[in-house]
PDB file of C-alpha atoms in Angstrom:
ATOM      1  CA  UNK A   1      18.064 -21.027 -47.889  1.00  0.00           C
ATOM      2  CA  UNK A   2      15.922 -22.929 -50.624  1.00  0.00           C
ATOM      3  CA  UNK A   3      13.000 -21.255 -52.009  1.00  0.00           C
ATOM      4  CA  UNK A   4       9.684 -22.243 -51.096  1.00  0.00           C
ATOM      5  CA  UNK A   5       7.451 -23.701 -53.639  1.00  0.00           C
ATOM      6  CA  UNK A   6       3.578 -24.139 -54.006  1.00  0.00           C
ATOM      7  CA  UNK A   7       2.408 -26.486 -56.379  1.00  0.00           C
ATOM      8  CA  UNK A   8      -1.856 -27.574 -56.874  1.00  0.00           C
ATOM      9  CA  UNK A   9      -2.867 -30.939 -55.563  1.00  0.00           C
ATOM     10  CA  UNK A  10      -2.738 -33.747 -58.460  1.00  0.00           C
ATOM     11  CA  UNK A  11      -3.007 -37.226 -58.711  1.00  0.00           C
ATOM     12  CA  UNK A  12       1.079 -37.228 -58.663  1.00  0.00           C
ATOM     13  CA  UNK A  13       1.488 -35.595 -55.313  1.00  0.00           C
ATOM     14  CA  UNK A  14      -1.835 -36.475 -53.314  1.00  0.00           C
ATOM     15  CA  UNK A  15       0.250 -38.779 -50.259  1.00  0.00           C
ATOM     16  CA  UNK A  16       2.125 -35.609 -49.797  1.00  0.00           C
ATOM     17  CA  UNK A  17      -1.493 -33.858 -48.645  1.00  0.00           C
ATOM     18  CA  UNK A  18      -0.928 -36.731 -45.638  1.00  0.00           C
ATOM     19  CA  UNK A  19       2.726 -36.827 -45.203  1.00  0.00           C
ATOM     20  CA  UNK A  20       1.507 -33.286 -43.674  1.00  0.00           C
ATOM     21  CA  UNK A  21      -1.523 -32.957 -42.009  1.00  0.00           C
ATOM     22  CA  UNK A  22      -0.766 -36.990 -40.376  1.00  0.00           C
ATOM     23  CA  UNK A  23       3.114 -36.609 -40.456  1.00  0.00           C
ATOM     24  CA  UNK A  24       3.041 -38.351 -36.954  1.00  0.00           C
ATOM     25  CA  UNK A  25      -0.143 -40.787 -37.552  1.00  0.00           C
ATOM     26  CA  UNK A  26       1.036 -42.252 -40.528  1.00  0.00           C
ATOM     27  CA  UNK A  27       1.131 -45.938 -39.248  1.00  0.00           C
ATOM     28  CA  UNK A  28      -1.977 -45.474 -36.973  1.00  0.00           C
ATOM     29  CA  UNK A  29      -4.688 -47.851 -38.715  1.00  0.00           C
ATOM     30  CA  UNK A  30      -7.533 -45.397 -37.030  1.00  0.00           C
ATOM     31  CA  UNK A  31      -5.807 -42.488 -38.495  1.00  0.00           C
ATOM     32  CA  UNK A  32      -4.967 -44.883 -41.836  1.00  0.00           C
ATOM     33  CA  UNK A  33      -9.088 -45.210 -41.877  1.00  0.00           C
ATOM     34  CA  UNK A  34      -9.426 -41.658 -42.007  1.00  0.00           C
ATOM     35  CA  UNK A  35      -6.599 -40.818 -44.740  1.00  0.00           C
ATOM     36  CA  UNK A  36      -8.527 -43.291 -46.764  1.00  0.00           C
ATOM     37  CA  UNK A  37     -12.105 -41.446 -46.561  1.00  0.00           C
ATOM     38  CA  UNK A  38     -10.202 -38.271 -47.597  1.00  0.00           C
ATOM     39  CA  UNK A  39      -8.306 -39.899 -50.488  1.00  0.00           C
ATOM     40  CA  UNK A  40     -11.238 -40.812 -51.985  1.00  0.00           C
ATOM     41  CA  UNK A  41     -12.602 -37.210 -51.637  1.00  0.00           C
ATOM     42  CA  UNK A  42      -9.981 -35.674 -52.759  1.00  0.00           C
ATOM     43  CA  UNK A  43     -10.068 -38.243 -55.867  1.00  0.00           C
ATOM     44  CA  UNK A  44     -13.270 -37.229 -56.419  1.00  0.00           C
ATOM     45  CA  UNK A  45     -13.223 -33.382 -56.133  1.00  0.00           C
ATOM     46  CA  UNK A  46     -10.166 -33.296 -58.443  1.00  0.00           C
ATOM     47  CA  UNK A  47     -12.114 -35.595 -61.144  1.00  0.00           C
ATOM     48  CA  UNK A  48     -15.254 -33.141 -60.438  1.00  0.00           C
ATOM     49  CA  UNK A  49     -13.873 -29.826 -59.296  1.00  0.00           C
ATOM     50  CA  UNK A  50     -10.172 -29.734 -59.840  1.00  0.00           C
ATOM     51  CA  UNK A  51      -7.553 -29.266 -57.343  1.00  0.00           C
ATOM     52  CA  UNK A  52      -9.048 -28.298 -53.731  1.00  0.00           C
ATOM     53  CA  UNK A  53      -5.536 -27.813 -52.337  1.00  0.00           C
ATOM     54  CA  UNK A  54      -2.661 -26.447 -52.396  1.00  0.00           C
ATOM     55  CA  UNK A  55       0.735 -27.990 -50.859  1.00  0.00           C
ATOM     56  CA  UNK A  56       3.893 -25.695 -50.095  1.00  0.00           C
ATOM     57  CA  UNK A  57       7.315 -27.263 -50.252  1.00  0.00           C
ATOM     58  CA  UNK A  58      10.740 -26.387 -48.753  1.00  0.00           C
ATOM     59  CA  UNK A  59      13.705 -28.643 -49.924  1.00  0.00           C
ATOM     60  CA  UNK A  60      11.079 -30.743 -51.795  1.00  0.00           C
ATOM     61  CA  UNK A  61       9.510 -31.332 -48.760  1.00  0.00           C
ATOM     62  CA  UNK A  62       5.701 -31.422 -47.897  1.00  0.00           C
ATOM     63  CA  UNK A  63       5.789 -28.586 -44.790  1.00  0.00           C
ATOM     64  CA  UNK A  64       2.617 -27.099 -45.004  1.00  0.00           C
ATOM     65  CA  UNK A  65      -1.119 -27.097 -46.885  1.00  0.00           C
ATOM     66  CA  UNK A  66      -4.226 -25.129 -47.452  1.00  0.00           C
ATOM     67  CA  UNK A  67      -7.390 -26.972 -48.296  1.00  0.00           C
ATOM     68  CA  UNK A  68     -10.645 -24.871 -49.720  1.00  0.00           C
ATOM     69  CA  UNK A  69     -13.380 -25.835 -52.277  1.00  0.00           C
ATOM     70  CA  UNK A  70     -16.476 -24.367 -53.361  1.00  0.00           C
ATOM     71  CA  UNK A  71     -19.510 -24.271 -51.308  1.00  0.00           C
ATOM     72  CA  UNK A  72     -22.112 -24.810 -53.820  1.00  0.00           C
ATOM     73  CA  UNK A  73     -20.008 -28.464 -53.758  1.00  0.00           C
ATOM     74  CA  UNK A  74     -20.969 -29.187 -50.311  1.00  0.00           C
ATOM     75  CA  UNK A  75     -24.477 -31.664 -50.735  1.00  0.00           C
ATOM     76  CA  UNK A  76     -24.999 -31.446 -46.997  1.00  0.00           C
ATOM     77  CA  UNK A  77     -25.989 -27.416 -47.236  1.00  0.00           C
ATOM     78  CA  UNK A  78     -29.223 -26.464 -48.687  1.00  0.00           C
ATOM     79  CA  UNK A  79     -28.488 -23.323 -49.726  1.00  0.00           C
ATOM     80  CA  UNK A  80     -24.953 -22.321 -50.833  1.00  0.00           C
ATOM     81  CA  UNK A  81     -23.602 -19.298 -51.741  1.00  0.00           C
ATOM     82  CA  UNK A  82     -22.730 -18.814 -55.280  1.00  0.00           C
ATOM     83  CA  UNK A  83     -19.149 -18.332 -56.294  1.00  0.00           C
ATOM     84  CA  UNK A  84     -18.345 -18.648 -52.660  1.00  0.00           C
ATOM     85  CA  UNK A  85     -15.004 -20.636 -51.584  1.00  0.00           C
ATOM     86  CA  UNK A  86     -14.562 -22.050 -48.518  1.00  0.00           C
ATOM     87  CA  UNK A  87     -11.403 -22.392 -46.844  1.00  0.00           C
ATOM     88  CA  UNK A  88     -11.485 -25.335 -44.876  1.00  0.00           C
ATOM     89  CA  UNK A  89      -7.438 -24.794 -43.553  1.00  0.00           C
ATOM     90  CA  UNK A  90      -4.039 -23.344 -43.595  1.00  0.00           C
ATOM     91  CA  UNK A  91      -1.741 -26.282 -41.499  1.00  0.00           C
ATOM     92  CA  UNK A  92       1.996 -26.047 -40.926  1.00  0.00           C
ATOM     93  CA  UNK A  93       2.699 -28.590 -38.230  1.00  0.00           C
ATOM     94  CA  UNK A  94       6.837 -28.148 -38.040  1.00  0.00           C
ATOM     95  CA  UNK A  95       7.622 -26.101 -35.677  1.00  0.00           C
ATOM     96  CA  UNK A  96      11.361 -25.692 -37.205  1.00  0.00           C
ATOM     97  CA  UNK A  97       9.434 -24.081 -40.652  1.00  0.00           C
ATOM     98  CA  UNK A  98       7.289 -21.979 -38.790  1.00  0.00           C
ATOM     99  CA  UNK A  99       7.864 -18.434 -39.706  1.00  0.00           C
ATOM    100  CA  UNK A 100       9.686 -18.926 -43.313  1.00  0.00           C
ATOM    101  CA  UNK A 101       5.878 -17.845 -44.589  1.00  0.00           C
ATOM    102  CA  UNK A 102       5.055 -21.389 -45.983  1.00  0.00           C
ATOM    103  CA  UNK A 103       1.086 -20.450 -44.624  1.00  0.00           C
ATOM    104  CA  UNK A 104       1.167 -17.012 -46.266  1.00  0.00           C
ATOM    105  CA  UNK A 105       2.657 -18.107 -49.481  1.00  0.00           C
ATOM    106  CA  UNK A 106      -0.368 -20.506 -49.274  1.00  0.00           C
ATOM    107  CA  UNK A 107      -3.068 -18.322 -48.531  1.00  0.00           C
ATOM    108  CA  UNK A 108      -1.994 -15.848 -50.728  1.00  0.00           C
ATOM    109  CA  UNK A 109      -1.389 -17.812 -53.631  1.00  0.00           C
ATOM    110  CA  UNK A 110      -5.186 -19.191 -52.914  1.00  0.00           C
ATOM    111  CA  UNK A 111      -6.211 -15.460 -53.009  1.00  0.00           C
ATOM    112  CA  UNK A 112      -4.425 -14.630 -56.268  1.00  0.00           C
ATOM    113  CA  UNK A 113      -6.629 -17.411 -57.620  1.00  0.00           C
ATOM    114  CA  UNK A 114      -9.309 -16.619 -56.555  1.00  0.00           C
ATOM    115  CA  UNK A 115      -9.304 -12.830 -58.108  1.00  0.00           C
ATOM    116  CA  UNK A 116      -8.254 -13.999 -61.770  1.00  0.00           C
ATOM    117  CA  UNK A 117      -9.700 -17.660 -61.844  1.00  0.00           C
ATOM    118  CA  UNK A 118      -9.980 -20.581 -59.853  1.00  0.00           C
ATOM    119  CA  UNK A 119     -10.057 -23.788 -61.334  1.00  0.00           C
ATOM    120  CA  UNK A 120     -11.988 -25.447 -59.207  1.00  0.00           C
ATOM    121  CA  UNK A 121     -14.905 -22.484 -60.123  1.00  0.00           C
ATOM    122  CA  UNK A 122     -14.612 -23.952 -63.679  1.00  0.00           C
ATOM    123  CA  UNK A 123     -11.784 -20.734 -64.136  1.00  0.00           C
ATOM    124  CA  UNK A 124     -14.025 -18.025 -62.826  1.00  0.00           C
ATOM    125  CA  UNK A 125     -13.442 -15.654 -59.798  1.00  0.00           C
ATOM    126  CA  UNK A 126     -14.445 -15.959 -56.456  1.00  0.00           C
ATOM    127  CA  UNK A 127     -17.484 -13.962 -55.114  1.00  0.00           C
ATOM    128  CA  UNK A 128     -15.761 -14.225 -51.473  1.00  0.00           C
ATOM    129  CA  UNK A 129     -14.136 -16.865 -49.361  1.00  0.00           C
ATOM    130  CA  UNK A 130     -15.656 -17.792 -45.978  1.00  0.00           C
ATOM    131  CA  UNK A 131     -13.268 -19.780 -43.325  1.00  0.00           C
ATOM    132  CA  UNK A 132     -14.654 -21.247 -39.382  1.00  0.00           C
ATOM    133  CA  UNK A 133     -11.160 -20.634 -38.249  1.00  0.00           C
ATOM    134  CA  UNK A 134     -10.215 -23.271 -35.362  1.00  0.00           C
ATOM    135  CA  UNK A 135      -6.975 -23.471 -32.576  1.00  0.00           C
ATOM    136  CA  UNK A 136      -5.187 -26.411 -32.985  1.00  0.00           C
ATOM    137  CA  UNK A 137      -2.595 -25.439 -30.474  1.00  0.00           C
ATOM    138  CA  UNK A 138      -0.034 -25.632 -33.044  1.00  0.00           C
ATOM    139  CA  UNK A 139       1.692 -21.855 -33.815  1.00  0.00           C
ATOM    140  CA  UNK A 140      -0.138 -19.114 -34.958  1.00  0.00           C
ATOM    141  CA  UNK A 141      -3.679 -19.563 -33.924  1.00  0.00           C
ATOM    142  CA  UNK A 142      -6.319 -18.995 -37.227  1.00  0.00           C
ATOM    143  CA  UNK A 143      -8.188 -16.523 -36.027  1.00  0.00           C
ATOM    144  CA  UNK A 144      -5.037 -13.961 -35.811  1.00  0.00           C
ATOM    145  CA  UNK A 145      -3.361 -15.152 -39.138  1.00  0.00           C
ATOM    146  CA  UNK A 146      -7.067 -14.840 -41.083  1.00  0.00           C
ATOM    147  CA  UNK A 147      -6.650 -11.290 -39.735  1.00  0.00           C
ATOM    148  CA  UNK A 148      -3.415 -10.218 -40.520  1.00  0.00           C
ATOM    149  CA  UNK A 149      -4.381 -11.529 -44.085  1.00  0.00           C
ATOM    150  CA  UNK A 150      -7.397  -9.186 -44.139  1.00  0.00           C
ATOM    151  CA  UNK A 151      -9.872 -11.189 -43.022  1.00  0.00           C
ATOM    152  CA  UNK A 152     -12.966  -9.851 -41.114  1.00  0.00           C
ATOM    153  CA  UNK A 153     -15.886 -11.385 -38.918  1.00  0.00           C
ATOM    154  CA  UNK A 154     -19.048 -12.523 -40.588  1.00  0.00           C
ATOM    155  CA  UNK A 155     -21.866 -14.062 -38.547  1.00  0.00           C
ATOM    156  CA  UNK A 156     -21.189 -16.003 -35.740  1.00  0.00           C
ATOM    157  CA  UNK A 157     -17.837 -18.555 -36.342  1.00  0.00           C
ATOM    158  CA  UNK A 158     -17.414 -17.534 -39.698  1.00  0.00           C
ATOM    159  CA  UNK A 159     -14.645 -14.849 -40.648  1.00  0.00           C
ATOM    160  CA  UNK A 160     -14.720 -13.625 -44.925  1.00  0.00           C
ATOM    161  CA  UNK A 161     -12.241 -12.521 -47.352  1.00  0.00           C
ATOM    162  CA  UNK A 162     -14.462 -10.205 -50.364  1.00  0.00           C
ATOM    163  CA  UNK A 163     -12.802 -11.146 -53.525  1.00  0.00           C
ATOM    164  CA  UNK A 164     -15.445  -9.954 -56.442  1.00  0.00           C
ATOM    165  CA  UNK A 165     -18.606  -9.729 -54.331  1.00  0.00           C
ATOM    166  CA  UNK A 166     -20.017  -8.244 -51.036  1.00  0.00           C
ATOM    167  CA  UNK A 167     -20.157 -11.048 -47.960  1.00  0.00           C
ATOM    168  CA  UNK A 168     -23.462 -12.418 -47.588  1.00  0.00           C
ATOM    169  CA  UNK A 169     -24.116 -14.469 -44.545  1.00  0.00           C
ATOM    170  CA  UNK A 170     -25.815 -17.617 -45.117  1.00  0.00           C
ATOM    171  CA  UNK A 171     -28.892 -18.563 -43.370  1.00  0.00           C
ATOM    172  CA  UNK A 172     -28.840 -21.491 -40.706  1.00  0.00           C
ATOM    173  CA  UNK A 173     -32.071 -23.797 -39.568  1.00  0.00           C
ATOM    174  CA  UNK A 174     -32.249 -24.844 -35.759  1.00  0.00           C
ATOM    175  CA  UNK A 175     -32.451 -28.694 -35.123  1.00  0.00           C
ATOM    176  CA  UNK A 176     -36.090 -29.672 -34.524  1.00  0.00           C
ATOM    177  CA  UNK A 177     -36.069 -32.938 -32.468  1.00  0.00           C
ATOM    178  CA  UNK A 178     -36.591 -36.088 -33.897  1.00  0.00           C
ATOM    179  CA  UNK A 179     -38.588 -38.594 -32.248  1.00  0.00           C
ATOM    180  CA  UNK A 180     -36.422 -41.554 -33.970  1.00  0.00           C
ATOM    181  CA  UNK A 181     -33.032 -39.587 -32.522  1.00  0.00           C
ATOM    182  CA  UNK A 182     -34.752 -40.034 -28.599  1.00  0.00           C
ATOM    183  CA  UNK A 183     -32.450 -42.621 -26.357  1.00  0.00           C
ATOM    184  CA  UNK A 184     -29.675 -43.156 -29.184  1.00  0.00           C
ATOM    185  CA  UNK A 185     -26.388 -40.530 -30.240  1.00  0.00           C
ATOM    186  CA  UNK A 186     -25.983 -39.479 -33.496  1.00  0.00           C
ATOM    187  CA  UNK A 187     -22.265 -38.167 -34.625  1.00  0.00           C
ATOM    188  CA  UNK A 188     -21.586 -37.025 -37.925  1.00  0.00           C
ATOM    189  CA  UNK A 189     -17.751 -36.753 -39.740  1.00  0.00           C
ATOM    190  CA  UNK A 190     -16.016 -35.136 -42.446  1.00  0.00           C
ATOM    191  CA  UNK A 191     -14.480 -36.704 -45.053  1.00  0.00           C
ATOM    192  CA  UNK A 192     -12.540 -33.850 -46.114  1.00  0.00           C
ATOM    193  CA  UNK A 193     -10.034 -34.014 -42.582  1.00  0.00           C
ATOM    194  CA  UNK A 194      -8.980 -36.893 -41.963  1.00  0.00           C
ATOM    195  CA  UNK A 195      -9.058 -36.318 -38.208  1.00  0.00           C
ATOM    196  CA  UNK A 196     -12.713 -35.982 -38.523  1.00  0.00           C
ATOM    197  CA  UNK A 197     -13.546 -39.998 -38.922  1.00  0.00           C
ATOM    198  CA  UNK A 198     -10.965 -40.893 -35.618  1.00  0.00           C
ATOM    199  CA  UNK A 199     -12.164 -38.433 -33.544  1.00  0.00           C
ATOM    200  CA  UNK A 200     -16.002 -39.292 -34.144  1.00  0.00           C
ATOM    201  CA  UNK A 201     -14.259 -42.636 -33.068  1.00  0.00           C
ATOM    202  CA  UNK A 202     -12.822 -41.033 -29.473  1.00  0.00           C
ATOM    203  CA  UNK A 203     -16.339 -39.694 -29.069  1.00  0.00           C
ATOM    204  CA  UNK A 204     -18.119 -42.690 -29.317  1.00  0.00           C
ATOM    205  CA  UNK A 205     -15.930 -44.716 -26.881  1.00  0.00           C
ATOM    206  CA  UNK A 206     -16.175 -41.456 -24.781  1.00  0.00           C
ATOM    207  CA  UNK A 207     -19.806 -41.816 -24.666  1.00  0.00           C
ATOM    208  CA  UNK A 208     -19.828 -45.305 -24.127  1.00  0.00           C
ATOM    209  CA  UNK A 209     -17.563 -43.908 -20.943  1.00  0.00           C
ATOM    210  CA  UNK A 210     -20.867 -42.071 -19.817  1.00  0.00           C
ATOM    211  CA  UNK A 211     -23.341 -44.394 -20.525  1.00  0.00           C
ATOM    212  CA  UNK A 212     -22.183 -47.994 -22.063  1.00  0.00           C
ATOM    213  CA  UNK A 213     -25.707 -48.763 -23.008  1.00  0.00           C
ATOM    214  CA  UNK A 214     -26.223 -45.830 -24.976  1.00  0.00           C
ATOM    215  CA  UNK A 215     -26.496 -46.828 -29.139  1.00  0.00           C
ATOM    216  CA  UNK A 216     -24.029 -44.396 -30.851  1.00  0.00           C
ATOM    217  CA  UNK A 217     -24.441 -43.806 -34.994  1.00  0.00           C
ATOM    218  CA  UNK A 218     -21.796 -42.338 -36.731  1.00  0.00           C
ATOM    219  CA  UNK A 219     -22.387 -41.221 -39.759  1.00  0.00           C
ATOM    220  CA  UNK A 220     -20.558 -39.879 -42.914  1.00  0.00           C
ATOM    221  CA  UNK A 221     -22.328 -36.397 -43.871  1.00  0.00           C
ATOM    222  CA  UNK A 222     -21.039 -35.908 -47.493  1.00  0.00           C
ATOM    223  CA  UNK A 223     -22.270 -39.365 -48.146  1.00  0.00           C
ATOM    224  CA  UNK A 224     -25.478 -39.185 -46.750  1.00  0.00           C
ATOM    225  CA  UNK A 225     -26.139 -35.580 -46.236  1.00  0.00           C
ATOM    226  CA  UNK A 226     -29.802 -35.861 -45.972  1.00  0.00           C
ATOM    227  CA  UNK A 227     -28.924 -37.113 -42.487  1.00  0.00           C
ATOM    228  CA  UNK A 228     -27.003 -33.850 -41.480  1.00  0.00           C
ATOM    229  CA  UNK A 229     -29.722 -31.895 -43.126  1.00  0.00           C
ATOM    230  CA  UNK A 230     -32.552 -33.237 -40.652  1.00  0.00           C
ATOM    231  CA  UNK A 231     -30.608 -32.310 -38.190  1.00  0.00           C
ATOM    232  CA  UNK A 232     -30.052 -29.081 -39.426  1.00  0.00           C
ATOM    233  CA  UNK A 233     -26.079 -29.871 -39.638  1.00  0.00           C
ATOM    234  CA  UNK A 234     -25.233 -30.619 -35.788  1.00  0.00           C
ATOM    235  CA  UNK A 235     -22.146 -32.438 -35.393  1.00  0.00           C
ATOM    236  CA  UNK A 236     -23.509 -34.454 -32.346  1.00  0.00           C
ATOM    237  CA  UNK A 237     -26.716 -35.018 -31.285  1.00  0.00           C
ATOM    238  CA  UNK A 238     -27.411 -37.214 -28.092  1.00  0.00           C
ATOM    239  CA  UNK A 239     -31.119 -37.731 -27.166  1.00  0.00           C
ATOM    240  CA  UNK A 240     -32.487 -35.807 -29.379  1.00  0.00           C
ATOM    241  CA  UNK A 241     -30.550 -32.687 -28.119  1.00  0.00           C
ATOM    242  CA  UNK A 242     -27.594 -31.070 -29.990  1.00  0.00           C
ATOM    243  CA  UNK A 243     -23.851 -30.905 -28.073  1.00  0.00           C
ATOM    244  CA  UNK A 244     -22.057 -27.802 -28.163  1.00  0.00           C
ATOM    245  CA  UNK A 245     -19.102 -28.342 -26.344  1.00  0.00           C
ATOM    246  CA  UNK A 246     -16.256 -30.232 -28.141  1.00  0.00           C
ATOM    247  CA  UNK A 247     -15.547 -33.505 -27.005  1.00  0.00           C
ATOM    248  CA  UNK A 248     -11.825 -32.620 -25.678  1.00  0.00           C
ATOM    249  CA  UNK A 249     -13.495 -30.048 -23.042  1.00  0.00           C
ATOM    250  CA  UNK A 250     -13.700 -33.669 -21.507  1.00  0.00           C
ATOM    251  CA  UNK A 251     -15.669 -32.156 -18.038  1.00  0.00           C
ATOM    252  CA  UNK A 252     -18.337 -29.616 -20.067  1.00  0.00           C
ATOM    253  CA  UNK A 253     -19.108 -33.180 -22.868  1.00  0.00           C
ATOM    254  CA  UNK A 254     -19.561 -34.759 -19.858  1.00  0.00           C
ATOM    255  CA  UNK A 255     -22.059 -32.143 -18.021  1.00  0.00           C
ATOM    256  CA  UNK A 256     -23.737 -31.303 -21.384  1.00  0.00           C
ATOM    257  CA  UNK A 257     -24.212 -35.436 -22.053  1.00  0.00           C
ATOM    258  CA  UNK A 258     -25.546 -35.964 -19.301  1.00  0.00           C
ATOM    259  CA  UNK A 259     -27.904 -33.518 -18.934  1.00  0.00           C
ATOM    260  CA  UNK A 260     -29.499 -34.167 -22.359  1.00  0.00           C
ATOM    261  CA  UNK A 261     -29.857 -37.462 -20.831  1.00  0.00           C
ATOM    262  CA  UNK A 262     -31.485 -36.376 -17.888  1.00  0.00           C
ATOM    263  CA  UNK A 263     -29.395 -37.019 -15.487  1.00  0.00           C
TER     264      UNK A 263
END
């Protein structure tokens, strides 16, 4: 059996970052769109920050990645925790790796870092690292591999790690509507996943499903995060009223769309 290996992202290895996490998308020019928006982040951050991710290998092969950076980097948050890393992902999508501990050599290796110096904290420790753990179906679900790493739950959708530092939730606005938001949708993406730009694309055609007159925005929140911060952060706002449910819960979008447009 070969040895796994984790290496930092550089310059050198960045495509492997997507031979991963859009091993089966590679050719899809909606997906392509989205690898794009993150290669330029990525770019950036390691010309700013230094490496924001870390890719494990088994025969030389990309298998699996964990992506984090430091919140203080994030422009669309007004008030960031200091020395606080957030860990965006862990993402093994192979089902024949699974269980050969290519996610814990990840996470742990991230950890280690983080106690004697992480380099994209200019080489200084981590306070604590927060995570929003998600299911993507795939293995292991977050939520229970967070745990078994030591994990614990912070405020609500947030689970923390205390490296040099005591957790300290951070404080959250609620949206205030905005008269220019009324009779129009307004979706925000990431460009730190690239999934984030095509699925604000499904959304949009999936509103147009519910109302094909209804104007739809998308816009890019680390680019313009003064957008995201009017609206205190919402992912999706539809006249002027936030969506909670996630647009794959196609029955409770649909309910929750059209009640905020009062139907």
């Amino acid at each position: 059996m070969s040895p796994l290996m984790v290496a930092d992202l550089e310059e050198e290895n960045l495509d492997d970052v997507f031979r991963v996490c859009s091993h089966n998308r590679l050719d899809d020019p909606l997906q392509r769109r989205g690898i794009e928006l993150k290669r330029r982040w990525l770019l950036e951050m390691l010309a700013e920050r230094g490496p924001c991710t870390k890719i494990a290998y088994l025969d030389g092969r990309p298998m699996a990645q964990v992506l984090f950076y430091p919140e203080d980097a994030v422009p669309f948050l007004t008030d960031p925790r200091r020395g606080a890393v957030v860990l965006n992902c862990v993402y093994n999508p192979f089902p024949e790796v699974r269980g050969r501990g290519a996610g814990t050599a990840l996470l742990r290796s991230l950890m280690e870092e983080c106690r004697t110096g992480l380099r994209c904290l200019g080489g200084g420790p981590c306070r604590f690292i927060v995570a929003n753990p998600f299911n993507t179906g795939e293995g292991v679900s977050l939520d229970e591999f967070y745990v078994a790493n030591g994990f614990k739950q912070g405020q609500p959708g947030e689970m923390f790690l205390d490296i040099s530092a005591q957790y300290k939730p951070r404080e959250t606005s609620e949206y205030r509507a905005l008269r220019e938001d009324r009779g129009r949708a307004v979706m925000f993406f990431n460009p730190v996943c690239e999934w984030s730009y095509p699925f604000a694309i499904r959304v949009r055609e999936f509103l147009k499903e519910i109302d094909s007159d209804l104007p739809v925005e998308l816009i890019d929140e680390w680019r313009n995060p003064e957008e995201s911060v009017r609206r205190a952060n919402q992912q999706l706002v539809v006249n002027a009223t936030p969506i909670r449910s996630f647009w794959t819960q196609r029955e409770a979008f649909r309910r929750e769309v059209e009640r905020a447009l009062g139907r």
